[in-house]
Coordinates of C-alpha atoms in Angstrom, one line a residue:
X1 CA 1.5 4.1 -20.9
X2 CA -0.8 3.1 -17.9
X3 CA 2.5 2.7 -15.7
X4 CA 2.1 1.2 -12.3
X5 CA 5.5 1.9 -9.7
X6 CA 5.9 -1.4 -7.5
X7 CA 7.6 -0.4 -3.6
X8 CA 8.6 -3.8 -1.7
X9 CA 9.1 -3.3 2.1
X10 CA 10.2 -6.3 3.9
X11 CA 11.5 -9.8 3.9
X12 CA 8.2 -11.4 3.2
X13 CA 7.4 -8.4 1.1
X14 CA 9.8 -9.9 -1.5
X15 CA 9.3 -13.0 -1.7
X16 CA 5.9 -12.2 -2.9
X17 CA 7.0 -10.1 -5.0
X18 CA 9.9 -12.3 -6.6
X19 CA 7.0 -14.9 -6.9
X20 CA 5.0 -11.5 -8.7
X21 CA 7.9 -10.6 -11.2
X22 CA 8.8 -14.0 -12.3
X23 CA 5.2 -14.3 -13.5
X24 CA 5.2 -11.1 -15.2
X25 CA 8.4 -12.3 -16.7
X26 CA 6.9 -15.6 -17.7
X27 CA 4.3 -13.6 -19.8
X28 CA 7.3 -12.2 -22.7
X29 CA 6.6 -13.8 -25.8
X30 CA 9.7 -14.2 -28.3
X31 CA 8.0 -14.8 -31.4
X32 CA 6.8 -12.5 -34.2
X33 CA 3.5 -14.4 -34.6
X34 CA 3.0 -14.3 -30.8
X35 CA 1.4 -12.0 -28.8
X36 CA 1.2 -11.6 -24.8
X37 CA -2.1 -10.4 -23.3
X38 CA -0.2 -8.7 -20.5
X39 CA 1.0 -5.4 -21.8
X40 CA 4.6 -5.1 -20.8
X41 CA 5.3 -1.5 -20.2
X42 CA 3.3 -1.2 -17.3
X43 CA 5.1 -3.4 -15.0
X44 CA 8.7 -2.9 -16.8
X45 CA 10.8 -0.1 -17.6
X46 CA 13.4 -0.2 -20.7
X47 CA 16.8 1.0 -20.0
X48 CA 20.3 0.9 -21.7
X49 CA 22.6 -1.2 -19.9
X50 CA 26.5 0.0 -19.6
X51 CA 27.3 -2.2 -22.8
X52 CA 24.8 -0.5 -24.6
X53 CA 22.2 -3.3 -25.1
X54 CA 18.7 -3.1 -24.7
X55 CA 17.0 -3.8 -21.0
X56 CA 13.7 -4.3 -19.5
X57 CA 13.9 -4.6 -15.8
X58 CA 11.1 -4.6 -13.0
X59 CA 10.1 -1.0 -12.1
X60 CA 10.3 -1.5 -8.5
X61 CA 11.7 0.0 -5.3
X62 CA 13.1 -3.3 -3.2
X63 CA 13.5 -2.7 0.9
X64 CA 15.2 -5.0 3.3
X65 CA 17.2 -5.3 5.7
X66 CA 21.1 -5.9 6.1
X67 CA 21.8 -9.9 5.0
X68 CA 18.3 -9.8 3.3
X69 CA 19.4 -10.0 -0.2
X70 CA 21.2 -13.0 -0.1
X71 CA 23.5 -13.7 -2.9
X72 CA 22.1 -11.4 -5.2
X73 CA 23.7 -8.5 -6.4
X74 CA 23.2 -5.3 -6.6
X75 CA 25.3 -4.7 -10.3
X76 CA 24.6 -7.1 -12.3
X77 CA 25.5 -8.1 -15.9
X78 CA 23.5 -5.6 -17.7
X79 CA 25.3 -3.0 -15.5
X80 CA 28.4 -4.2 -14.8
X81 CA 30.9 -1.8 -16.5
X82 CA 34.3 -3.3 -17.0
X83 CA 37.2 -1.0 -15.1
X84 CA 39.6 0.0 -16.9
X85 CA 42.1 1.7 -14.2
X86 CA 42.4 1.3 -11.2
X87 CA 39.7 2.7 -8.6
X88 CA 42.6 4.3 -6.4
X89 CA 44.0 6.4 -9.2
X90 CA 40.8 8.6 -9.6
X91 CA 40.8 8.7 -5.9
X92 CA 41.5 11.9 -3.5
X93 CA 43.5 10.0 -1.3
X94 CA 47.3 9.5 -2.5
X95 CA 47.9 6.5 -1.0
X96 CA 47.1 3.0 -1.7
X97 CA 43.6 1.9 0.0
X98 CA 43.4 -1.4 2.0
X99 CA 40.0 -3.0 1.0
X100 CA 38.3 -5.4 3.3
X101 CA 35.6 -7.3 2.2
X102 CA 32.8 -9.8 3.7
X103 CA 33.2 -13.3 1.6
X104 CA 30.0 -13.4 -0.5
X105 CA 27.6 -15.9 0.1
X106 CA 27.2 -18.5 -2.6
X107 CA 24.7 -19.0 -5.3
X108 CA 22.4 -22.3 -4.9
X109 CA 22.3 -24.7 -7.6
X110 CA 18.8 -23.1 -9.4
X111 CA 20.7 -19.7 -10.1
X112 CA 23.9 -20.8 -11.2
X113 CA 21.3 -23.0 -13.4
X114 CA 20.0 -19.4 -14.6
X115 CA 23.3 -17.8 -15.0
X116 CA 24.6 -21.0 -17.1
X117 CA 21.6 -21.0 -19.5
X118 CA 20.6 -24.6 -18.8
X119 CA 17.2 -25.9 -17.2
X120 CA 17.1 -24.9 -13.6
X121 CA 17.0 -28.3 -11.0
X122 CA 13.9 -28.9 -9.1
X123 CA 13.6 -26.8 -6.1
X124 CA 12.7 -27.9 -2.4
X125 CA 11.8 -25.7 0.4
X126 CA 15.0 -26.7 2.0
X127 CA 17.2 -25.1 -0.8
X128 CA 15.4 -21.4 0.0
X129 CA 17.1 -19.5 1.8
X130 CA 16.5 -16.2 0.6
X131 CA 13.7 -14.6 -1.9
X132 CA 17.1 -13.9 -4.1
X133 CA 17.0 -17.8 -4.3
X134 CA 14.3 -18.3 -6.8
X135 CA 14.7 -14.9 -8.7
X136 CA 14.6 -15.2 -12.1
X137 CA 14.6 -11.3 -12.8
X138 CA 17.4 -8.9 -13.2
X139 CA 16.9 -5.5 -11.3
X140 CA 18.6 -1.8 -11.7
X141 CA 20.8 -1.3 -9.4
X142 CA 19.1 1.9 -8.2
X143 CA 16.1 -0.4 -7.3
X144 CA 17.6 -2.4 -4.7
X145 CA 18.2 -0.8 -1.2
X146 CA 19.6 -2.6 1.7
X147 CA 18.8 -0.8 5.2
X148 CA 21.8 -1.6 7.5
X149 CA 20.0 -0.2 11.0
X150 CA 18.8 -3.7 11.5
X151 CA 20.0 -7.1 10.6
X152 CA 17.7 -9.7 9.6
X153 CA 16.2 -12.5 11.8
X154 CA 18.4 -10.9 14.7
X155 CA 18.0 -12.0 18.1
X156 CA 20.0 -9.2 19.9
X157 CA 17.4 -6.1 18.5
X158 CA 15.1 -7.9 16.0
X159 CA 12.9 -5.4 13.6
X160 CA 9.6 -6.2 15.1
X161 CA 7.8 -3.4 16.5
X162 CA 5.3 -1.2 14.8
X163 CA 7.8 2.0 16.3
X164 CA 10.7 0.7 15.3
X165 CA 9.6 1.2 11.4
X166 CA 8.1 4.5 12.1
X167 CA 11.6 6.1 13.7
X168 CA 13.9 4.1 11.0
X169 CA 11.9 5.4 8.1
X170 CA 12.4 9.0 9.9
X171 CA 15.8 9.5 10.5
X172 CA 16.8 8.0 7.2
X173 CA 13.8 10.6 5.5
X174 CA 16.1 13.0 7.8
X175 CA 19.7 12.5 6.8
X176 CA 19.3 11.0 3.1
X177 CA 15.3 12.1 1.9
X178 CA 15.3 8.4 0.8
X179 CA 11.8 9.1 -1.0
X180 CA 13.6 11.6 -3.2
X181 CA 16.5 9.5 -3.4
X182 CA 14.8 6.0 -4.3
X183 CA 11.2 6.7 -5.2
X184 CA 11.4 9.7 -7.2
X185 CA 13.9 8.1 -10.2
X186 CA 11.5 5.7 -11.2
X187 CA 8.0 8.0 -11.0
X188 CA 10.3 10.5 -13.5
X189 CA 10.7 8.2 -15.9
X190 CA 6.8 7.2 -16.4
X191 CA 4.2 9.1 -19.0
X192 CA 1.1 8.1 -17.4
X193 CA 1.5 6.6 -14.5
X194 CA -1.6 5.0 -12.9
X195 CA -1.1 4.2 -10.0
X196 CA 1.7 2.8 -7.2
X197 CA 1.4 -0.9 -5.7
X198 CA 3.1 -1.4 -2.6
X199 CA 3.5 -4.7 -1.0
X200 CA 4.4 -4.4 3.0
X201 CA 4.2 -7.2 6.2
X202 CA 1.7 -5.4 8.6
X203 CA 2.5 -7.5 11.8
X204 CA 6.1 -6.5 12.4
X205 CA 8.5 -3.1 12.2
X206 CA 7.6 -2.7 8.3
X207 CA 4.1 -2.1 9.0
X208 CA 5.3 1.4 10.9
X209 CA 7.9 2.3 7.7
X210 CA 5.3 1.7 5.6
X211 CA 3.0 3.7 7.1
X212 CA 5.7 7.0 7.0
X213 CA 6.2 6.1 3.8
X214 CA 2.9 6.0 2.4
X215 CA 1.9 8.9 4.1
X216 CA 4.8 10.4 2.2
X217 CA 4.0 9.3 -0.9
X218 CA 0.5 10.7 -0.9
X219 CA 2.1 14.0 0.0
X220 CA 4.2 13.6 -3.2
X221 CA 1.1 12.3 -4.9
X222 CA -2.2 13.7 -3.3
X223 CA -4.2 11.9 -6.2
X224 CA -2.2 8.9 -7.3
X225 CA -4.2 5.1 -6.9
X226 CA -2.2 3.5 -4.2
X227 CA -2.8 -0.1 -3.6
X228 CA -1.2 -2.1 -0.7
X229 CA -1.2 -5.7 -0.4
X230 CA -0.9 -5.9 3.6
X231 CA 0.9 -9.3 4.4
X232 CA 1.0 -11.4 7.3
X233 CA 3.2 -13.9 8.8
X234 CA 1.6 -17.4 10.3
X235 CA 1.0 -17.3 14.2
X236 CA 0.5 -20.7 14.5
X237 CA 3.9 -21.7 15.8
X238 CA 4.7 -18.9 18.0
X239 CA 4.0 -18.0 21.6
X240 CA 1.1 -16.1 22.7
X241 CA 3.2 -12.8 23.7
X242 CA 4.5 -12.7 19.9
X243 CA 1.1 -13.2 18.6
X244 CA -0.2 -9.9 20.7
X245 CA 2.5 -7.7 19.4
X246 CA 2.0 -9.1 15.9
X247 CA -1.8 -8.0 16.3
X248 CA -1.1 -4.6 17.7
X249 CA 1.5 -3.7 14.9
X250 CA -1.4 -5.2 12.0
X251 CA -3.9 -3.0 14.0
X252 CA -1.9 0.2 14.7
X253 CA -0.3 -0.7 10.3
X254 CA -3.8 -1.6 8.9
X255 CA -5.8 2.4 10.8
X256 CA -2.3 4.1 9.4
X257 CA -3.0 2.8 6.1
X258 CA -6.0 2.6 5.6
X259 CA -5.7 7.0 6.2
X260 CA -3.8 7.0 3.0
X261 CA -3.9 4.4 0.4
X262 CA -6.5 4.1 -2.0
X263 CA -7.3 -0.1 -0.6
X264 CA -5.5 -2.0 1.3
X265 CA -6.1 -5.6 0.8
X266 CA -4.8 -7.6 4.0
X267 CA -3.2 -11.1 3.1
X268 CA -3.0 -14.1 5.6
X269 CA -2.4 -18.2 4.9
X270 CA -5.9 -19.1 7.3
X271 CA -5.2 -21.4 10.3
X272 CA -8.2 -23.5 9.0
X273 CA -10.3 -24.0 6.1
X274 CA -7.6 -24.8 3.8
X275 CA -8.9 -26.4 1.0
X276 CA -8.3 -30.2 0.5
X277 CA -5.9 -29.3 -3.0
X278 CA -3.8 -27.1 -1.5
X279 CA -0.8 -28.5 1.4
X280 CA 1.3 -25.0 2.3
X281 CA 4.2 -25.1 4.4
X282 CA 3.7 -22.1 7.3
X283 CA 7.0 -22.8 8.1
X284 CA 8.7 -21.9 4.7
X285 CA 8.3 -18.1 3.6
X286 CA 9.0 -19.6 -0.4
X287 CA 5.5 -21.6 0.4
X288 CA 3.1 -19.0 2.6
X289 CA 4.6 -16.6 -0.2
X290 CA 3.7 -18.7 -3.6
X291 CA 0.1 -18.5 -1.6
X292 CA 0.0 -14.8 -1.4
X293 CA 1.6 -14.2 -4.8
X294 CA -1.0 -16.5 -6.4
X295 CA -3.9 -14.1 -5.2
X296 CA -2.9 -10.9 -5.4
X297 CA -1.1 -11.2 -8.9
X298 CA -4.7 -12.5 -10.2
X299 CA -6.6 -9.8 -8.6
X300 CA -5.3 -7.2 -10.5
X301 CA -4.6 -9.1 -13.6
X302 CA -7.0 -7.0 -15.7
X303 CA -5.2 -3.5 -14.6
X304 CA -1.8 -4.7 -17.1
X305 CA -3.6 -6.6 -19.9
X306 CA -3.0 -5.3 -23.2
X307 CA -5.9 -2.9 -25.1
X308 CA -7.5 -3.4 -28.0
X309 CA -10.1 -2.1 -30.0
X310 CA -13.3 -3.1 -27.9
X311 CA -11.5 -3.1 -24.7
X312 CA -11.9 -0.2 -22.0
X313 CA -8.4 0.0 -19.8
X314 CA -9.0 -1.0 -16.4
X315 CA -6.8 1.2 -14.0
X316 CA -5.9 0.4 -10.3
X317 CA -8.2 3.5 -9.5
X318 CA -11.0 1.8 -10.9
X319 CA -11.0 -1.1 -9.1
X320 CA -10.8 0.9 -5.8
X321 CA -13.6 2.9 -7.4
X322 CA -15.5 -0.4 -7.3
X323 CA -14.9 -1.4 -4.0
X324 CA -14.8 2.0 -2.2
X325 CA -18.1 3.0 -2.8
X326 CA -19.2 5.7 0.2
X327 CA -15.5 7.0 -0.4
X328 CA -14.6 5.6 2.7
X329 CA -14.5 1.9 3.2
X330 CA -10.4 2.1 1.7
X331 CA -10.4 -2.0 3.1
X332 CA -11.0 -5.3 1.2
X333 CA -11.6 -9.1 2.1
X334 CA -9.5 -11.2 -0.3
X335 CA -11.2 -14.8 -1.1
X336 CA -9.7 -17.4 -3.4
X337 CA -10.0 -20.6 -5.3
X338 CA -8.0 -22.4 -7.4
X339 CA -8.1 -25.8 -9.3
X340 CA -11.2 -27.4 -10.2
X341 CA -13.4 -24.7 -8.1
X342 CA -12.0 -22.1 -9.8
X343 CA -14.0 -22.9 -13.0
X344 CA -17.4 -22.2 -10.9
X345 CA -17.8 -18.4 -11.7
X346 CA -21.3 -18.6 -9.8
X347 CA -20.2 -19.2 -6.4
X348 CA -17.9 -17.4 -4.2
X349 CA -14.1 -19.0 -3.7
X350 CA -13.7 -21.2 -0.8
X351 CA -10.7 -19.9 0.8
X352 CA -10.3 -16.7 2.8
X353 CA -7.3 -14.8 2.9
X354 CA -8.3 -11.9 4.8
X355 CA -7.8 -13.0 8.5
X356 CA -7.9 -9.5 10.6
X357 CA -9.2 -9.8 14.0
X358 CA -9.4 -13.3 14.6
X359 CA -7.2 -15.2 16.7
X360 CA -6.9 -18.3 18.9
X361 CA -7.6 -16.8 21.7
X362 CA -12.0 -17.1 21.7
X363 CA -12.8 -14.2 20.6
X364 CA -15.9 -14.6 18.3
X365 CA -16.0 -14.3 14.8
X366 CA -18.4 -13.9 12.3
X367 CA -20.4 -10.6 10.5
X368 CA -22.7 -8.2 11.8
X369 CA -24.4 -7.5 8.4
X370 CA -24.5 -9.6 4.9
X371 CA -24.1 -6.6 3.0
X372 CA -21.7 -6.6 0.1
X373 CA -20.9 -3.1 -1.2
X374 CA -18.6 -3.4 -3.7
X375 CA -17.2 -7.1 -5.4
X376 CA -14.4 -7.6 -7.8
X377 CA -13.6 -10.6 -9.2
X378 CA -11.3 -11.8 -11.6
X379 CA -11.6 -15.6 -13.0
X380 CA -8.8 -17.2 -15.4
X381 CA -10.1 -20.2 -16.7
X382 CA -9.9 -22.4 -20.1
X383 CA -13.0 -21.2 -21.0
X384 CA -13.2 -17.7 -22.2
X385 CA -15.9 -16.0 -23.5
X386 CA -13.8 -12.7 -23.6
X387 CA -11.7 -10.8 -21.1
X388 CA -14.9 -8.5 -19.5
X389 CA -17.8 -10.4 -19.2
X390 CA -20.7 -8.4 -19.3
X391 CA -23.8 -10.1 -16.5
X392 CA -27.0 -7.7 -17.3
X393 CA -28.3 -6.8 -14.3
X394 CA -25.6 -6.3 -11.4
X395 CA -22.3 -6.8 -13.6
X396 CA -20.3 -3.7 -15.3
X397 CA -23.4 -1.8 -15.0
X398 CA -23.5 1.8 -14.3
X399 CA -24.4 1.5 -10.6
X400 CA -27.6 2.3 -9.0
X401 CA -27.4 4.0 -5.4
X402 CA -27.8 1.5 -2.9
X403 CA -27.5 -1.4 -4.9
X404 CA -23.8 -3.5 -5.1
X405 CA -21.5 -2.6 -7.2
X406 CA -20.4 -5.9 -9.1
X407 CA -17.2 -6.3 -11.8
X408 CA -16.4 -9.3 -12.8
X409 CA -13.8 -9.9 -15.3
X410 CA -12.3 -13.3 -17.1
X411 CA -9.4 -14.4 -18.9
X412 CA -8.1 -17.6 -20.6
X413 CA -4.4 -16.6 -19.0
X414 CA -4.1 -19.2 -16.2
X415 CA -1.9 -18.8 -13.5
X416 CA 2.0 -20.0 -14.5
X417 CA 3.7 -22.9 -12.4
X418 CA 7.1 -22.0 -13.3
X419 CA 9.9 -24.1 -11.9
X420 CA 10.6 -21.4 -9.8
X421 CA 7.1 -22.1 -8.0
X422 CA 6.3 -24.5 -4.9
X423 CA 4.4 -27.7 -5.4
X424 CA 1.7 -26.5 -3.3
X425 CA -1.8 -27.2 -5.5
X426 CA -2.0 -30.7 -5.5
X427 CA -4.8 -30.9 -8.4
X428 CA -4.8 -32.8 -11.2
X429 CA -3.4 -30.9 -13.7
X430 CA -2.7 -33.1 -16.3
X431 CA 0.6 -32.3 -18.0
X432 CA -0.3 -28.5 -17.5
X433 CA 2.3 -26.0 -16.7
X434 CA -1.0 -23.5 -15.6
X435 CA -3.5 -23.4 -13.2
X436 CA -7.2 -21.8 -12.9
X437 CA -7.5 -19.2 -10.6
X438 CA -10.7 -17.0 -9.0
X439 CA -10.1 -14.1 -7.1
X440 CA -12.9 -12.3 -5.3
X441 CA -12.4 -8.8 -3.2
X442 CA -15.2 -7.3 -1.6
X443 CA -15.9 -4.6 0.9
X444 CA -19.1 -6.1 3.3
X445 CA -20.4 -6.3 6.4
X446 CA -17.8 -8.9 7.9
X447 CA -15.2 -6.1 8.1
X448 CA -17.7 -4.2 11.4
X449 CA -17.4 -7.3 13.2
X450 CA -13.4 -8.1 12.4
X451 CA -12.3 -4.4 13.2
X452 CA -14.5 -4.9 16.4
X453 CA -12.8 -7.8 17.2
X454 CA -9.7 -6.7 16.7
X455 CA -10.2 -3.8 18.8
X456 CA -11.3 -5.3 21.4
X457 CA -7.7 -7.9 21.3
X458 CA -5.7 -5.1 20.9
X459 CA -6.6 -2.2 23.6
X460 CA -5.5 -3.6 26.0
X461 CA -1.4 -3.7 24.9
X462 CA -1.3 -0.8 23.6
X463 CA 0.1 1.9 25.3
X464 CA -2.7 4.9 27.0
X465 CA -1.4 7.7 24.8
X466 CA -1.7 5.7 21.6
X467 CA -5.0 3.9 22.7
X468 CA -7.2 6.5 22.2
X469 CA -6.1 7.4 18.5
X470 CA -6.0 3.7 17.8
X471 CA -9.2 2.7 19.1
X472 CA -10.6 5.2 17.1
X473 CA -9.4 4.6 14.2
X474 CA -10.6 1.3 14.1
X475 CA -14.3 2.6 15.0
X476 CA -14.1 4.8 12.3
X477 CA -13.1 2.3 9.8
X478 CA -15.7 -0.3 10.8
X479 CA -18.4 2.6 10.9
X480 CA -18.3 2.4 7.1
X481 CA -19.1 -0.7 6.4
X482 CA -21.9 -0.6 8.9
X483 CA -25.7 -1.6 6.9
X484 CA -27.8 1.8 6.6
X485 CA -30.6 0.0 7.3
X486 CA -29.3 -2.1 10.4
X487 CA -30.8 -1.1 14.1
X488 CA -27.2 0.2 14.7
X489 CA -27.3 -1.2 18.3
X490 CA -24.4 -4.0 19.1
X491 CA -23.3 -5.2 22.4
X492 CA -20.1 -4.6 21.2
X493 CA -19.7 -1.4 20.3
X494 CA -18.3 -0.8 23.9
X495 CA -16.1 -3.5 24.6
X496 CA -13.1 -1.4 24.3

C-alpha cells in the first residue's frame, strides 16, 4: 500500500508536523460521489478503537520533551476504555494506593471548539501555546512518547546541545530499546512500506537524537527511502554565543545525517528576501511552522496521491533518485513560492528556505558553480493540465549522463488554509479557502560554497577531537556537488 512511517523529534518538529497532519486530514472526503486525490492509506493506519469502531489515525512516532504535549492526551476517546473495577483490586499490592496527580493543564477555546462539534474561533498567535493547540488529529496512544530527562524551554539544563541528544538517545536505546519499543509497532503493521519521513530541528539537542536514531534505523532498514526535513529555529533575536552553538549542532546534525538518510532537505524562515505577500512572525513557532509545513507538505505531494490507470506511483525513493544523481549528493536546497508567483511554472520560486552556512557574521555567500544536477518541483495551481506534466526535452525523460535531471509535476490540489492555519499569505485570495503553491528542490553548485562556509564558521568551536571528523565530513559532502568541469582550484578550500 505504498506506506510512508512519519518519526517527529522535537518541539518545532511537531508543530510542523501538526500543521502536516491537519492537511492530510483536510483531504477526507465524506461523500459517495467524491473522491480525494490523496490516497489515504499511505499517511494513515486503520485501527479498532476500545469500543469497537472504526479509526484512522496518523502513522507517526511523536518525540518531545516532558511539558511538550500540552493539554493533549495520550488516551483519547477512541481509546479510552471505561473501568469497570477498581485499578487497586487487580493490583499486587493489598493495600489501598495513594494517587497523586499534577492538575492538567486546560484546553484553549479552539479544542474544546473541536471536542464540542461546533466551528472552532479564530485563532491568534497569542492563544498557541503548544503544537497540541491547533491539533485537529487524534493519535494512538502508542504514538505519542514524552521523554522526561529534559523539560522543555528549561533554564536550569536546557536540551540544546548536539551531545546532549546523542547520550539521551543512548541510554534510553540502553535500558528500554525504544526503537523496538516505539518504531517497530508501526513498520509491522505496513504491506509495502516505501519509505520513512522524519522531521527533526538540526540546531539544538534533537539534531544529535536524531542522528542515533537514524543511524539506527538504517541498521533496521539498510535499504528503506529515508527522508528528513532538517528544521531550524530563527537566529535573529538571539545573542551571538547561541547563534554559534546553533551552527555547530546544524553542522555536526546536517555531516551525521547526511551519512544515513536518503535526502535531507534543511528548512529555515530566511532573515531577508521574504517576499512582499508573506508577514511571518519569528517569534511565534505556530507562524515559522505554518512556513515550514507549507513547503515540505507540497514537495512531496506527488509521493501520496492516489493511482490510476495512466499514472506511474511516485515513491520517496524516486525523488531522491532524482536529486541524488552521483549517489552521493544525499542534500537539497528547498525554494518556494506561493500566491500569484506560484502560477509561473517557468521561473524558479522566489523564496529560499535552505539557509545553511550563512550567518550575520560577514562571511560571504554565494555559489561556486551554476550547476543543477538534479530539480524537483511540484506546482499546485488552478490550472491543470494533469498531475505529471510531461516537458520534451529535460522533463520526465530518461536521463542522459551529464545532463540535469528535471521532474516536474502539477496538481489542481491547492494548499488548504484551514482555520487551524496562521494568516501569514497576505494575497488576494478572493473568498478562497486554498492557496497556490510551487516547490522547487535541487541539488547544485550553491551547496560547495554553503558547506565551505559553514565550515569555515564552525571549526573553530568545535572541540580538537571532533574537528577533524567534522571538518571532513563537510569537505566530503561539498566535494559532490563540485562541477566536473570546474578548474577545482578555490581560495577556500583551506580556510579551515
Amino acid at each position: 500500500m505504498r506506506e510512508i512511517v512519519t518519526l517527529q523529534l522535537g518541539n518545532l518538529s511537531n508543530y510542523v508536523a501538526t500543521h502536516f497532519w491537519n492537511t492530510q486530514e483536510s483531504y477526507f472526503t465524506y461523500s459517495e460521489d467524491e473522491k480525494s486525490l490523496v490516497d489515504h492509506n499511505i499517511h494513515w493506519r486503520a485501527g479498532i478503537g476500545e469500543d469497537g469502531s472504526d479509526t484512522f489515525l496518523p502513522r507517526t512516532v511523536v518525540y518531545d520533551l516532558k511539558g511538550g504535549f500540552g493539554s493533549l492526551r495520550k488516551v483519547n476517546p477512541m481509546y479510552e476504555a471505561a473501568q469497570s473495577e477498581d485499578a487497586a483490586l487487580t493490583s499486587l499490592w493489598p493495600g489501598k494506593p495513594t494517587v497523586h496527580k499534577q492538575s492538567l493543564l486546560s484546553s484553549i477555546d479552539y479544542q474544546r471548539d473541536l471536542d464540542a462539534g461546533v466551528k472552532p474561533s479564530k485563532l491568534k498567535p497569542s492563544d498557541v501555546r503548544y503544537w497540541s493547540d491547533f491539533s485537529r488529529v487524534y493519535y494512538h496512544p502508542k504514538s505519542l512518547v514524552q521523554l522526561y530527562d529534559f523539560e522543555l524551554h528549561s533554564s536550569i539544563m536546557p536540551f540544546e546541545r548536539f551531545s546532549m541528544g546523542t547520550e539521551l538517545f543512548e541510554s534510553l536505546e540502553k535500558e528500554n530499546e525504544i526503537v523496538d519499543r516505539d518504531w517497530r509497532p508501526f513498520v509491522e503493521e505496513c504491506d509495502q512500506m516505501q519509505g520513512v519521513q522524519v522531521y527533526t530541528t538540526l540546531d539544538d539537542a534533537w539534531g544529535g537524537f536524531a542522528s542515533s536514531y537514524l543511524e539506527a534505523l538504517r541498521d533496521e532498514h539498510p535499504k528503506t527511502c529515508i527522508w528528513v526535513w532538517g528544521l531550524q529555529s530563527p537566529v535573529s533575536t538571539i545573542a551571538r554565543e547561541k547563534r554559534r552553538l546553533r551552527l555547530a549542532n546544524t553542522a555536526l546534525s546536517i555531516s551525521q545525517a547526511c551519512a544515513q538518510a536518503s535526502m535531507v532537505v534543511p528548512l529555515a524562515v530566511p532573515e531577508s528576501r521574504v517576499p512582499p505577500g508573506i508577514a511571518v512572525d519569528s517569534s511565534s513557532a505556530w507562524h515559522v511552522s505554518a512556513l515550514l509545513a507549507t513547503a515540505a507538505e507540497s514537495a512531496s505531494l506527488q509521493s501520496r496521491l492516489r493511482l490510476d490507470r495512466n499514472s506511474q506511483p511516485i515513491n520517496l525513493a524516486d525523488m531522491a533518485q532524482c536529486l541524488n544523481v552521483s549517489g552521493r549528493q544525499t542534500l537539497a536546497n528547498m525554494r518556494m513560492a506561493v500566491g500569484p508567483q506560484a502560477a509561473d511554472s517557468d521561473e524558479l520560486p522566489d523564496m529560499e528556505l535552505s539557509q545553511i552556512g550563512s550567518s550575520r557574521d560577514g562571511v560571504k555567500t554565494g555559489s561556486s558553480s551554476d550547476r543543477t544536477f538534479g530539480r524537483l518541483s511540484c506546482i499546485r495551481t488552478h490550472d491543470d493540465t494533469g498531475r505529471e506534466s510531461a516537458t520534451e526535452s529535460t522533463t520526465n525523460q530518461r536521463p542522459i549522463i551529464g545532463n540535469t535531471v528535471v521532474r516536474n509535476y502539477e496538481t489542481s490540489l491547492l494548499y488548504p488554509l484551514l482555520d487551524s492555519f496562521p494568516s501569514i499569505y497576505n494575497y488576494d485570495l478572493q473568498g478562497r479557502e486554498s492557496i497556490p503553491v510551487h516547490t522547487s528542490l535541487a541539488s547544485d553548485g550553491s551547496i560547495v560554497y554553503k558547506m565551505r562556509n559553514l565550515r569555515s564558521q564552525v571549526a573553530p568551536f568545535i572541540p580538537l577531537e571532533e574537528r577533524e571528523n567534522l571538518v571532513n565530513g563537510l569537505s566530503e559532502l561539498g566535494d559532490a556537488y563540485q562541477d566536473d568541469w570546474s578548474s577545482g582550484s578555490d581560495s577556500d578550500d583551506d580556510d579551515a
